[in-house]
XYZ file of C-alpha atoms in Angstrom:
233
model
C 152.419 125.914 -55.806
C 150.856 129.366 -55.549
C 149.285 130.703 -58.713
C 151.264 133.354 -60.548
C 149.950 136.858 -60.094
C 150.316 139.013 -63.166
C 152.220 142.294 -62.557
C 150.141 145.464 -62.549
C 151.153 146.434 -66.059
C 149.958 143.126 -67.423
C 146.686 142.801 -65.574
C 144.430 144.708 -67.941
C 142.498 142.407 -70.244
C 142.862 143.110 -73.930
C 139.218 142.245 -74.462
C 136.202 143.372 -72.425
C 134.244 140.727 -70.541
C 130.940 139.454 -71.832
C 129.328 142.341 -69.957
C 131.503 144.865 -71.755
C 133.725 145.608 -68.760
C 137.489 145.531 -68.525
C 138.585 143.634 -65.455
C 140.475 145.557 -62.776
C 141.442 144.860 -59.191
C 138.909 147.456 -58.061
C 136.063 146.032 -60.149
C 136.619 142.532 -58.784
C 136.627 143.778 -55.168
C 133.494 145.901 -55.724
C 131.709 142.937 -57.320
C 132.770 140.660 -54.480
C 131.377 143.153 -51.955
C 128.066 143.200 -53.817
C 127.936 139.416 -53.901
C 128.635 139.217 -50.180
C 125.843 141.690 -49.518
C 123.390 139.758 -51.662
C 124.397 136.141 -51.009
C 126.652 136.015 -47.948
C 130.069 134.407 -47.619
C 128.800 131.037 -48.838
C 127.784 132.645 -52.114
C 131.209 134.119 -52.837
C 133.125 131.595 -54.932
C 135.498 132.120 -57.833
C 132.986 130.481 -60.158
C 130.097 132.719 -59.115
C 132.337 135.773 -59.081
C 133.469 134.985 -62.613
C 129.851 134.677 -63.732
C 128.983 138.005 -62.108
C 131.909 139.629 -63.921
C 131.134 137.976 -67.228
C 134.527 136.272 -67.243
C 136.009 132.856 -66.637
C 136.765 132.128 -62.980
C 140.427 131.670 -63.871
C 140.635 135.370 -64.786
C 140.354 136.261 -61.096
C 143.669 134.558 -60.434
C 145.414 137.062 -62.653
C 144.702 139.574 -59.895
C 144.598 137.483 -56.711
C 146.532 134.442 -55.536
C 143.306 132.848 -54.376
C 140.021 133.596 -52.644
C 141.792 134.266 -49.346
C 143.906 136.907 -51.064
C 140.659 138.453 -52.308
C 139.269 138.341 -48.762
C 142.234 140.407 -47.541
C 141.676 142.874 -50.373
C 138.037 143.202 -49.274
C 139.204 143.869 -45.714
C 141.484 146.609 -46.980
C 138.666 148.099 -49.054
C 136.537 148.517 -45.927
C 139.358 150.520 -44.348
C 139.519 152.598 -47.538
C 135.832 153.395 -47.115
C 136.459 154.351 -43.483
C 139.240 156.766 -44.382
C 137.176 158.295 -47.182
C 134.414 159.124 -44.702
C 136.738 160.715 -42.111
C 137.953 164.311 -41.955
C 140.431 165.333 -39.219
C 140.003 168.501 -37.201
C 143.276 168.553 -35.285
C 141.615 167.767 -31.954
C 142.800 164.304 -30.941
C 139.746 163.150 -29.016
C 137.245 164.367 -31.619
C 139.351 162.925 -34.428
C 139.624 159.489 -32.824
C 135.910 159.443 -32.098
C 135.076 160.377 -35.675
C 137.511 157.803 -37.054
C 136.116 155.067 -34.826
C 132.579 155.847 -35.954
C 133.720 155.932 -39.578
C 135.350 152.490 -39.274
C 132.206 151.165 -37.634
C 129.974 152.676 -40.332
C 132.131 151.280 -43.141
C 131.801 147.767 -41.734
C 128.087 148.078 -40.995
C 127.491 149.190 -44.592
C 128.754 145.736 -45.652
C 127.703 143.396 -42.829
C 128.500 140.133 -44.610
C 131.950 141.417 -45.542
C 132.457 142.628 -41.968
C 131.755 139.189 -40.528
C 134.129 137.644 -43.079
C 137.049 140.041 -42.624
C 137.000 141.795 -39.231
C 139.241 139.191 -37.568
C 141.838 139.309 -40.354
C 145.068 141.326 -40.466
C 145.515 142.320 -44.085
C 148.693 144.393 -43.883
C 147.502 146.250 -46.980
C 147.857 149.984 -47.717
C 144.547 151.277 -46.341
C 144.706 149.163 -43.194
C 148.259 150.396 -42.618
C 147.137 153.979 -43.261
C 144.410 153.682 -40.613
C 146.895 152.291 -38.079
C 149.414 155.021 -38.886
C 146.700 157.657 -38.508
C 145.567 156.408 -35.097
C 149.113 156.235 -33.737
C 149.913 159.661 -35.180
C 146.898 161.191 -33.451
C 147.857 159.659 -30.108
C 151.579 160.437 -30.272
C 150.941 164.007 -31.471
C 148.513 164.504 -28.576
C 151.368 163.731 -26.184
C 150.805 160.103 -25.204
C 154.055 158.238 -24.482
C 154.657 155.425 -26.943
C 153.693 152.567 -24.570
C 150.400 154.327 -23.800
C 149.815 155.208 -27.449
C 150.188 151.572 -28.474
C 147.990 150.357 -25.615
C 145.211 152.826 -26.451
C 145.547 152.119 -30.186
C 145.196 148.400 -29.484
C 142.059 148.900 -27.394
C 140.633 151.419 -29.867
C 140.963 149.327 -33.025
C 139.923 146.073 -31.366
C 136.889 147.746 -29.827
C 135.891 149.291 -33.159
C 136.163 145.995 -35.034
C 134.592 143.920 -32.254
C 131.471 146.073 -32.152
C 131.406 146.227 -35.933
C 131.408 142.458 -36.319
C 128.938 141.974 -33.443
C 126.440 144.420 -34.922
C 127.151 143.311 -38.488
C 126.385 139.715 -37.506
C 122.970 140.883 -36.323
C 122.354 142.764 -39.571
C 123.424 139.699 -41.550
C 120.656 137.614 -39.969
C 117.425 137.047 -41.905
C 115.093 139.959 -41.230
C 112.511 137.800 -39.448
C 115.156 136.340 -37.125
C 116.569 139.753 -36.302
C 113.118 141.158 -35.559
C 112.326 138.209 -33.297
C 115.537 138.798 -31.339
C 114.758 142.503 -30.965
C 111.279 141.749 -29.635
C 112.652 139.627 -26.785
C 113.376 142.752 -24.733
C 109.713 143.773 -24.862
C 108.187 140.292 -24.847
C 110.347 138.752 -22.105
C 112.501 141.183 -20.135
C 109.822 143.856 -19.772
C 107.456 141.274 -18.271
C 109.716 139.796 -15.611
C 108.226 140.328 -12.150
C 109.936 142.536 -9.607
C 109.767 139.898 -6.891
C 112.053 137.532 -8.829
C 114.061 139.978 -10.967
C 113.967 143.323 -9.151
C 116.833 144.963 -11.015
C 115.628 144.009 -14.476
C 112.097 145.091 -13.567
C 113.363 148.444 -12.266
C 115.228 149.170 -15.488
C 112.933 147.392 -17.965
C 111.758 150.569 -19.664
C 115.332 151.664 -20.287
C 116.351 148.192 -21.454
C 113.537 148.109 -23.996
C 114.453 151.608 -25.184
C 118.179 151.044 -25.609
C 119.211 147.391 -25.863
C 118.454 147.080 -29.570
C 120.779 149.997 -30.283
C 124.534 149.556 -30.569
C 126.569 150.245 -27.440
C 129.576 151.200 -29.559
C 129.267 155.011 -29.270
C 128.989 154.698 -25.476
C 131.915 152.289 -25.247
C 133.986 154.528 -27.526
C 133.259 157.581 -25.385
C 134.235 155.647 -22.246
C 137.537 154.592 -23.820
C 138.346 158.129 -24.944
C 137.368 159.613 -21.567
C 139.743 157.186 -19.864
C 142.516 158.123 -22.305
C 141.889 161.847 -21.758
C 142.071 161.424 -17.982
C 145.344 159.536 -18.370
C 146.782 162.260 -20.602
C 145.758 164.972 -18.149
C 147.587 163.128 -15.357
C 150.915 163.051 -17.196
């Protein structure tokens, strides 16, 4: 049987926690994000979260049905961060580009949380608001509904896919990540032209760019394709 979730009006603790804080939904999510950043997904348990909050682990279940419910709340919080960092201009292509970069930045700011949540569909208010915003931009720009949905699908999946790919790299131990980055210089840049002519010809560019994210380039390619499609209507 699922644990009972206390209605909003009854969620506020009458007594502060041992750390002098009054538990709220927002405080629990913020603390969980900090724990993910410091300890990774394996370190986020109800027991450890309770200790970090100065409360019994059971107190968390007054706000969330379980740790998976908390995971979905974390996913929604990342979308909240993305919306907070985005400011529309009224130009559809610029607005979608800025929103995509804001989503990406919100996830990269919390790499462990990104890896944990990017594949989830939360259906929570901020996630829904992001989806509504993207579709509104596309439909207002003049895209027919089938095209708007197709571009929205590619746009959001591309944003989250690059976010989780790059977040996974950031979540690696620093020494491991540095070793991976050095492979381009230590291995690819030294391949001989007689066996690997195309890598050798582009080695300098590979070393210069392959440790950077390809997301801005991929995003620009997607938006250029959409703009060409709109112009052809």
